């Protein structure tokens, strides 16, 4: 956590580590126990797996072929407000940025706007930035520097892709809501990250300044 804190320039208390990002996705859902969720489609399947495990009803926000499968933020915000107006607000929205499998990213300003709407509608926004480091200008897409101003937002990250550490299972999340992170920790096993994974993560982060993504 201390090493990640130095990389992202956030307090280490904002960071929670897990057995890969998938472990944290399941812990997040277990901690929040959402009843109604909104998922982009197509997108990463493990969001729906975690939600269905807890009996959460999910709606799909379809990415359209005639829009090149890019995210229409106006349509998404309308869906959030409409659900609230119908007295069936969404408890959580998962946003993969860049999206998997389309590979299309969303600018951080748009994600911030969505985060503001999520706060207004009482919706948690889980932003999965596991592929963000592969973008040419990842700093133009990551909302980590804005977390202090974004209530109801949690960012998911992992060493899996950028550091080729899939088998070691090391992921982490960032949020300034320490109560949420504590609740997530209670839902998981007592020792989610092995010592080998920790040491590999600390070693990998020594090369972080060589990558284009470094929050300043």
PDB file of C-alpha atoms in Angstrom:
ATOM      1  CA  UNK A   1       0.000   0.000   0.000  1.00  0.00           C
ATOM      2  CA  UNK A   2       2.843   2.375   0.769  1.00  0.00           C
ATOM      3  CA  UNK A   3       4.432   1.695  -2.627  1.00  0.00           C
ATOM      4  CA  UNK A   4       1.120   2.244  -4.423  1.00  0.00           C
ATOM      5  CA  UNK A   5       0.529   5.376  -2.375  1.00  0.00           C
ATOM      6  CA  UNK A   6       3.762   6.869  -3.688  1.00  0.00           C
ATOM      7  CA  UNK A   7       2.883   5.999  -7.284  1.00  0.00           C
ATOM      8  CA  UNK A   8      -0.644   7.387  -7.226  1.00  0.00           C
ATOM      9  CA  UNK A   9      -0.032  10.187  -4.709  1.00  0.00           C
ATOM     10  CA  UNK A  10      -2.954   9.235  -2.482  1.00  0.00           C
ATOM     11  CA  UNK A  11      -3.019   8.236   1.209  1.00  0.00           C
ATOM     12  CA  UNK A  12      -2.338   4.552   1.742  1.00  0.00           C
ATOM     13  CA  UNK A  13      -5.612   4.425   3.689  1.00  0.00           C
ATOM     14  CA  UNK A  14      -7.380   4.916   0.357  1.00  0.00           C
ATOM     15  CA  UNK A  15      -5.966   1.643  -0.986  1.00  0.00           C
ATOM     16  CA  UNK A  16      -7.103  -1.942  -0.504  1.00  0.00           C
ATOM     17  CA  UNK A  17      -5.364  -4.928  -2.083  1.00  0.00           C
ATOM     18  CA  UNK A  18      -6.828  -8.239  -3.144  1.00  0.00           C
ATOM     19  CA  UNK A  19      -6.274 -11.538  -4.918  1.00  0.00           C
ATOM     20  CA  UNK A  20      -6.596  -9.883  -8.315  1.00  0.00           C
ATOM     21  CA  UNK A  21      -9.189  -7.328  -9.393  1.00  0.00           C
ATOM     22  CA  UNK A  22     -11.833 -10.061  -9.576  1.00  0.00           C
ATOM     23  CA  UNK A  23     -11.476 -10.681  -5.845  1.00  0.00           C
ATOM     24  CA  UNK A  24     -12.162  -6.998  -5.202  1.00  0.00           C
ATOM     25  CA  UNK A  25     -15.165  -6.955  -7.544  1.00  0.00           C
ATOM     26  CA  UNK A  26     -16.782  -9.760  -5.568  1.00  0.00           C
ATOM     27  CA  UNK A  27     -15.820  -8.142  -2.243  1.00  0.00           C
ATOM     28  CA  UNK A  28     -17.307  -4.815  -3.371  1.00  0.00           C
ATOM     29  CA  UNK A  29     -20.623  -6.412  -4.271  1.00  0.00           C
ATOM     30  CA  UNK A  30     -20.657  -8.406  -1.025  1.00  0.00           C
ATOM     31  CA  UNK A  31     -20.020  -5.232   0.980  1.00  0.00           C
ATOM     32  CA  UNK A  32     -22.688  -3.143  -0.756  1.00  0.00           C
ATOM     33  CA  UNK A  33     -25.312  -5.893  -1.287  1.00  0.00           C
ATOM     34  CA  UNK A  34     -26.894  -3.969  -4.188  1.00  0.00           C
ATOM     35  CA  UNK A  35     -30.425  -4.837  -5.276  1.00  0.00           C
ATOM     36  CA  UNK A  36     -30.412  -3.092  -8.661  1.00  0.00           C
ATOM     37  CA  UNK A  37     -27.379  -2.589 -10.902  1.00  0.00           C
ATOM     38  CA  UNK A  38     -26.602  -1.170 -14.332  1.00  0.00           C
ATOM     39  CA  UNK A  39     -24.021  -2.811 -16.596  1.00  0.00           C
ATOM     40  CA  UNK A  40     -22.686  -1.773 -19.970  1.00  0.00           C
ATOM     41  CA  UNK A  41     -23.065  -4.402 -22.676  1.00  0.00           C
ATOM     42  CA  UNK A  42     -20.882  -5.755 -24.030  1.00  0.00           C
ATOM     43  CA  UNK A  43     -18.442  -5.507 -21.134  1.00  0.00           C
ATOM     44  CA  UNK A  44     -16.453  -7.604 -18.659  1.00  0.00           C
ATOM     45  CA  UNK A  45     -18.514 -10.579 -17.500  1.00  0.00           C
ATOM     46  CA  UNK A  46     -17.320 -10.879 -13.903  1.00  0.00           C
ATOM     47  CA  UNK A  47     -19.343  -7.835 -12.834  1.00  0.00           C
ATOM     48  CA  UNK A  48     -22.571  -9.682 -13.586  1.00  0.00           C
ATOM     49  CA  UNK A  49     -21.244 -12.895 -12.026  1.00  0.00           C
ATOM     50  CA  UNK A  50     -20.576 -11.110  -8.735  1.00  0.00           C
ATOM     51  CA  UNK A  51     -23.933  -9.315  -8.799  1.00  0.00           C
ATOM     52  CA  UNK A  52     -25.942 -12.441  -9.596  1.00  0.00           C
ATOM     53  CA  UNK A  53     -24.198 -14.289  -6.776  1.00  0.00           C
ATOM     54  CA  UNK A  54     -25.918 -11.901  -4.354  1.00  0.00           C
ATOM     55  CA  UNK A  55     -29.252 -11.989  -6.155  1.00  0.00           C
ATOM     56  CA  UNK A  56     -28.921  -8.493  -7.601  1.00  0.00           C
ATOM     57  CA  UNK A  57     -31.206  -7.523 -10.472  1.00  0.00           C
ATOM     58  CA  UNK A  58     -29.187  -6.159 -13.395  1.00  0.00           C
ATOM     59  CA  UNK A  59     -30.127  -4.012 -16.374  1.00  0.00           C
ATOM     60  CA  UNK A  60     -28.019  -3.725 -19.519  1.00  0.00           C
ATOM     61  CA  UNK A  61     -27.028  -0.408 -21.021  1.00  0.00           C
ATOM     62  CA  UNK A  62     -26.488  -1.463 -24.611  1.00  0.00           C
ATOM     63  CA  UNK A  63     -23.574   0.001 -26.544  1.00  0.00           C
ATOM     64  CA  UNK A  64     -24.826   0.543 -30.085  1.00  0.00           C
ATOM     65  CA  UNK A  65     -23.200  -0.581 -33.281  1.00  0.00           C
ATOM     66  CA  UNK A  66     -24.369   2.605 -35.028  1.00  0.00           C
ATOM     67  CA  UNK A  67     -22.352   4.546 -32.412  1.00  0.00           C
ATOM     68  CA  UNK A  68     -19.282   2.329 -32.986  1.00  0.00           C
ATOM     69  CA  UNK A  69     -19.928   0.814 -29.541  1.00  0.00           C
ATOM     70  CA  UNK A  70     -18.676   3.997 -27.872  1.00  0.00           C
ATOM     71  CA  UNK A  71     -20.324   5.200 -24.678  1.00  0.00           C
ATOM     72  CA  UNK A  72     -23.008   7.871 -25.056  1.00  0.00           C
ATOM     73  CA  UNK A  73     -22.772   9.691 -21.699  1.00  0.00           C
ATOM     74  CA  UNK A  74     -26.027  11.574 -22.217  1.00  0.00           C
ATOM     75  CA  UNK A  75     -27.954   8.367 -22.768  1.00  0.00           C
ATOM     76  CA  UNK A  76     -26.254   6.801 -19.731  1.00  0.00           C
ATOM     77  CA  UNK A  77     -27.101   9.740 -17.474  1.00  0.00           C
ATOM     78  CA  UNK A  78     -30.673   9.628 -18.717  1.00  0.00           C
ATOM     79  CA  UNK A  79     -30.859   5.952 -17.750  1.00  0.00           C
ATOM     80  CA  UNK A  80     -29.659   6.765 -14.225  1.00  0.00           C
ATOM     81  CA  UNK A  81     -32.169   9.576 -13.775  1.00  0.00           C
ATOM     82  CA  UNK A  82     -34.982   7.546 -15.308  1.00  0.00           C
ATOM     83  CA  UNK A  83     -34.419   4.667 -12.915  1.00  0.00           C
ATOM     84  CA  UNK A  84     -34.575   7.065  -9.980  1.00  0.00           C
ATOM     85  CA  UNK A  85     -37.741   8.688 -11.324  1.00  0.00           C
ATOM     86  CA  UNK A  86     -39.332   5.259 -11.585  1.00  0.00           C
ATOM     87  CA  UNK A  87     -38.359   4.651  -7.947  1.00  0.00           C
ATOM     88  CA  UNK A  88     -36.013   1.843  -8.960  1.00  0.00           C
ATOM     89  CA  UNK A  89     -32.659   3.613  -8.652  1.00  0.00           C
ATOM     90  CA  UNK A  90     -29.473   1.786  -9.439  1.00  0.00           C
ATOM     91  CA  UNK A  91     -27.327   0.941  -6.438  1.00  0.00           C
ATOM     92  CA  UNK A  92     -24.192   0.454  -8.512  1.00  0.00           C
ATOM     93  CA  UNK A  93     -22.871   1.046 -12.017  1.00  0.00           C
ATOM     94  CA  UNK A  94     -19.785  -0.715 -13.338  1.00  0.00           C
ATOM     95  CA  UNK A  95     -17.796   1.222 -15.939  1.00  0.00           C
ATOM     96  CA  UNK A  96     -14.807  -0.490 -17.552  1.00  0.00           C
ATOM     97  CA  UNK A  97     -12.427   2.175 -18.905  1.00  0.00           C
ATOM     98  CA  UNK A  98     -11.183   1.374 -21.476  1.00  0.00           C
ATOM     99  CA  UNK A  99     -13.971  -1.072 -22.026  1.00  0.00           C
ATOM    100  CA  UNK A 100     -13.385  -4.790 -22.368  1.00  0.00           C
ATOM    101  CA  UNK A 101     -13.937  -6.136 -25.060  1.00  0.00           C
ATOM    102  CA  UNK A 102     -14.385  -3.032 -27.245  1.00  0.00           C
ATOM    103  CA  UNK A 103     -11.144  -1.359 -26.138  1.00  0.00           C
ATOM    104  CA  UNK A 104     -12.770   2.078 -26.302  1.00  0.00           C
ATOM    105  CA  UNK A 105     -11.881   4.568 -23.521  1.00  0.00           C
ATOM    106  CA  UNK A 106     -13.907   7.381 -21.979  1.00  0.00           C
ATOM    107  CA  UNK A 107     -12.278  10.717 -21.183  1.00  0.00           C
ATOM    108  CA  UNK A 108     -11.879  11.435 -17.467  1.00  0.00           C
ATOM    109  CA  UNK A 109     -14.058  14.551 -17.707  1.00  0.00           C
ATOM    110  CA  UNK A 110     -16.972  12.420 -18.877  1.00  0.00           C
ATOM    111  CA  UNK A 111     -16.373   9.840 -16.149  1.00  0.00           C
ATOM    112  CA  UNK A 112     -16.354  12.671 -13.613  1.00  0.00           C
ATOM    113  CA  UNK A 113     -19.702  13.913 -14.964  1.00  0.00           C
ATOM    114  CA  UNK A 114     -21.123  10.411 -14.631  1.00  0.00           C
ATOM    115  CA  UNK A 115     -19.742  10.280 -11.090  1.00  0.00           C
ATOM    116  CA  UNK A 116     -21.571  13.489 -10.184  1.00  0.00           C
ATOM    117  CA  UNK A 117     -24.832  12.042 -11.506  1.00  0.00           C
ATOM    118  CA  UNK A 118     -24.201   8.817  -9.586  1.00  0.00           C
ATOM    119  CA  UNK A 119     -23.851  10.798  -6.366  1.00  0.00           C
ATOM    120  CA  UNK A 120     -27.139  12.558  -7.097  1.00  0.00           C
ATOM    121  CA  UNK A 121     -28.944   9.278  -7.775  1.00  0.00           C
ATOM    122  CA  UNK A 122     -27.336   7.393  -4.863  1.00  0.00           C
ATOM    123  CA  UNK A 123     -25.469   5.073  -7.208  1.00  0.00           C
ATOM    124  CA  UNK A 124     -22.006   3.701  -6.541  1.00  0.00           C
ATOM    125  CA  UNK A 125     -19.724   4.028  -9.565  1.00  0.00           C
ATOM    126  CA  UNK A 126     -17.065   1.322  -9.893  1.00  0.00           C
ATOM    127  CA  UNK A 127     -14.526   2.395 -12.510  1.00  0.00           C
ATOM    128  CA  UNK A 128     -12.397  -0.491 -13.749  1.00  0.00           C
ATOM    129  CA  UNK A 129      -9.102   1.011 -14.960  1.00  0.00           C
ATOM    130  CA  UNK A 130      -7.211  -2.268 -15.299  1.00  0.00           C
ATOM    131  CA  UNK A 131      -6.420  -1.559 -18.967  1.00  0.00           C
ATOM    132  CA  UNK A 132      -5.941   2.199 -18.587  1.00  0.00           C
ATOM    133  CA  UNK A 133      -2.137   1.969 -18.480  1.00  0.00           C
ATOM    134  CA  UNK A 134      -2.055   0.686 -22.062  1.00  0.00           C
ATOM    135  CA  UNK A 135      -3.519   3.910 -23.455  1.00  0.00           C
ATOM    136  CA  UNK A 136      -1.234   6.412 -25.167  1.00  0.00           C
ATOM    137  CA  UNK A 137      -2.288   9.120 -22.696  1.00  0.00           C
ATOM    138  CA  UNK A 138      -3.689   7.282 -19.664  1.00  0.00           C
ATOM    139  CA  UNK A 139      -3.624  10.438 -17.566  1.00  0.00           C
ATOM    140  CA  UNK A 140      -6.367  11.801 -19.833  1.00  0.00           C
ATOM    141  CA  UNK A 141      -8.686   8.988 -18.790  1.00  0.00           C
ATOM    142  CA  UNK A 142      -7.952   8.054 -15.170  1.00  0.00           C
ATOM    143  CA  UNK A 143     -10.071   9.601 -12.416  1.00  0.00           C
ATOM    144  CA  UNK A 144      -7.708   8.585  -9.607  1.00  0.00           C
ATOM    145  CA  UNK A 145      -6.461  12.191  -9.143  1.00  0.00           C
ATOM    146  CA  UNK A 146     -10.088  13.310  -8.676  1.00  0.00           C
ATOM    147  CA  UNK A 147     -11.157  10.700  -6.130  1.00  0.00           C
ATOM    148  CA  UNK A 148     -11.258  13.181  -3.256  1.00  0.00           C
ATOM    149  CA  UNK A 149     -13.949  15.115  -5.115  1.00  0.00           C
ATOM    150  CA  UNK A 150     -15.898  12.074  -6.286  1.00  0.00           C
ATOM    151  CA  UNK A 151     -18.208  10.588  -3.698  1.00  0.00           C
ATOM    152  CA  UNK A 152     -19.609   7.157  -4.472  1.00  0.00           C
ATOM    153  CA  UNK A 153     -16.662   6.301  -6.765  1.00  0.00           C
ATOM    154  CA  UNK A 154     -14.178   3.439  -6.433  1.00  0.00           C
ATOM    155  CA  UNK A 155     -11.403   2.641  -8.925  1.00  0.00           C
ATOM    156  CA  UNK A 156     -10.248  -0.907  -9.631  1.00  0.00           C
ATOM    157  CA  UNK A 157      -6.689  -1.631 -10.755  1.00  0.00           C
ATOM    158  CA  UNK A 158      -4.501  -4.708 -11.196  1.00  0.00           C
ATOM    159  CA  UNK A 159      -0.941  -5.786 -11.880  1.00  0.00           C
ATOM    160  CA  UNK A 160      -2.320  -8.530 -14.122  1.00  0.00           C
ATOM    161  CA  UNK A 161      -2.004  -6.841 -17.498  1.00  0.00           C
ATOM    162  CA  UNK A 162       0.579  -4.079 -17.492  1.00  0.00           C
ATOM    163  CA  UNK A 163       3.080  -6.083 -15.417  1.00  0.00           C
ATOM    164  CA  UNK A 164       2.165  -9.537 -16.833  1.00  0.00           C
ATOM    165  CA  UNK A 165       1.440 -10.918 -13.343  1.00  0.00           C
ATOM    166  CA  UNK A 166      -1.837 -12.745 -13.984  1.00  0.00           C
ATOM    167  CA  UNK A 167      -0.832 -15.930 -12.181  1.00  0.00           C
ATOM    168  CA  UNK A 168       0.366 -14.158  -9.037  1.00  0.00           C
ATOM    169  CA  UNK A 169      -3.057 -12.551  -8.500  1.00  0.00           C
ATOM    170  CA  UNK A 170      -2.556  -8.996  -7.282  1.00  0.00           C
ATOM    171  CA  UNK A 171      -5.139  -6.274  -7.650  1.00  0.00           C
ATOM    172  CA  UNK A 172      -6.059  -3.142  -5.737  1.00  0.00           C
ATOM    173  CA  UNK A 173      -8.759  -0.525  -5.477  1.00  0.00           C
ATOM    174  CA  UNK A 174      -8.748   3.125  -4.511  1.00  0.00           C
ATOM    175  CA  UNK A 175     -11.435   5.149  -2.751  1.00  0.00           C
ATOM    176  CA  UNK A 176     -11.535   7.879  -0.151  1.00  0.00           C
ATOM    177  CA  UNK A 177     -14.446   6.044   1.519  1.00  0.00           C
ATOM    178  CA  UNK A 178     -12.528   4.135   4.191  1.00  0.00           C
ATOM    179  CA  UNK A 179     -15.712   2.632   5.598  1.00  0.00           C
ATOM    180  CA  UNK A 180     -16.358   0.964   2.253  1.00  0.00           C
ATOM    181  CA  UNK A 181     -12.821  -0.409   2.077  1.00  0.00           C
ATOM    182  CA  UNK A 182     -13.162  -1.773   5.610  1.00  0.00           C
ATOM    183  CA  UNK A 183     -16.469  -3.438   4.724  1.00  0.00           C
ATOM    184  CA  UNK A 184     -14.869  -5.014   1.650  1.00  0.00           C
ATOM    185  CA  UNK A 185     -12.022  -6.377   3.764  1.00  0.00           C
ATOM    186  CA  UNK A 186     -14.499  -8.005   6.123  1.00  0.00           C
ATOM    187  CA  UNK A 187     -16.177  -9.827   3.237  1.00  0.00           C
ATOM    188  CA  UNK A 188     -12.998 -11.493   2.017  1.00  0.00           C
ATOM    189  CA  UNK A 189     -10.560 -14.028   3.465  1.00  0.00           C
ATOM    190  CA  UNK A 190      -8.167 -12.775   6.164  1.00  0.00           C
ATOM    191  CA  UNK A 191      -5.056 -13.165   3.978  1.00  0.00           C
ATOM    192  CA  UNK A 192      -6.058 -12.282   0.396  1.00  0.00           C
ATOM    193  CA  UNK A 193      -2.576 -11.371  -0.882  1.00  0.00           C
ATOM    194  CA  UNK A 194       0.379 -13.736  -0.648  1.00  0.00           C
ATOM    195  CA  UNK A 195       3.825 -12.562   0.386  1.00  0.00           C
ATOM    196  CA  UNK A 196       5.144 -13.596  -3.021  1.00  0.00           C
ATOM    197  CA  UNK A 197       2.556 -11.407  -4.771  1.00  0.00           C
ATOM    198  CA  UNK A 198       3.351  -8.484  -2.459  1.00  0.00           C
ATOM    199  CA  UNK A 199       7.079  -8.683  -3.151  1.00  0.00           C
ATOM    200  CA  UNK A 200       6.488  -9.024  -6.889  1.00  0.00           C
ATOM    201  CA  UNK A 201       4.204  -5.986  -6.788  1.00  0.00           C
ATOM    202  CA  UNK A 202       6.730  -3.864  -4.917  1.00  0.00           C
ATOM    203  CA  UNK A 203       9.442  -4.874  -7.409  1.00  0.00           C
ATOM    204  CA  UNK A 204       7.182  -4.141 -10.385  1.00  0.00           C
ATOM    205  CA  UNK A 205       6.375  -0.664  -9.111  1.00  0.00           C
ATOM    206  CA  UNK A 206      10.065   0.232  -9.266  1.00  0.00           C
ATOM    207  CA  UNK A 207       9.558   0.406 -13.032  1.00  0.00           C
ATOM    208  CA  UNK A 208       6.385   2.493 -12.826  1.00  0.00           C
ATOM    209  CA  UNK A 209       8.121   5.824 -13.666  1.00  0.00           C
ATOM    210  CA  UNK A 210       9.129   4.304 -17.037  1.00  0.00           C
ATOM    211  CA  UNK A 211       5.480   3.875 -17.973  1.00  0.00           C
ATOM    212  CA  UNK A 212       3.535   6.829 -19.347  1.00  0.00           C
ATOM    213  CA  UNK A 213       1.013   6.696 -16.520  1.00  0.00           C
ATOM    214  CA  UNK A 214       2.038   8.401 -13.307  1.00  0.00           C
ATOM    215  CA  UNK A 215      -0.447  10.554 -11.425  1.00  0.00           C
ATOM    216  CA  UNK A 216       1.072  13.895 -10.485  1.00  0.00           C
TER     217      UNK A 216
END
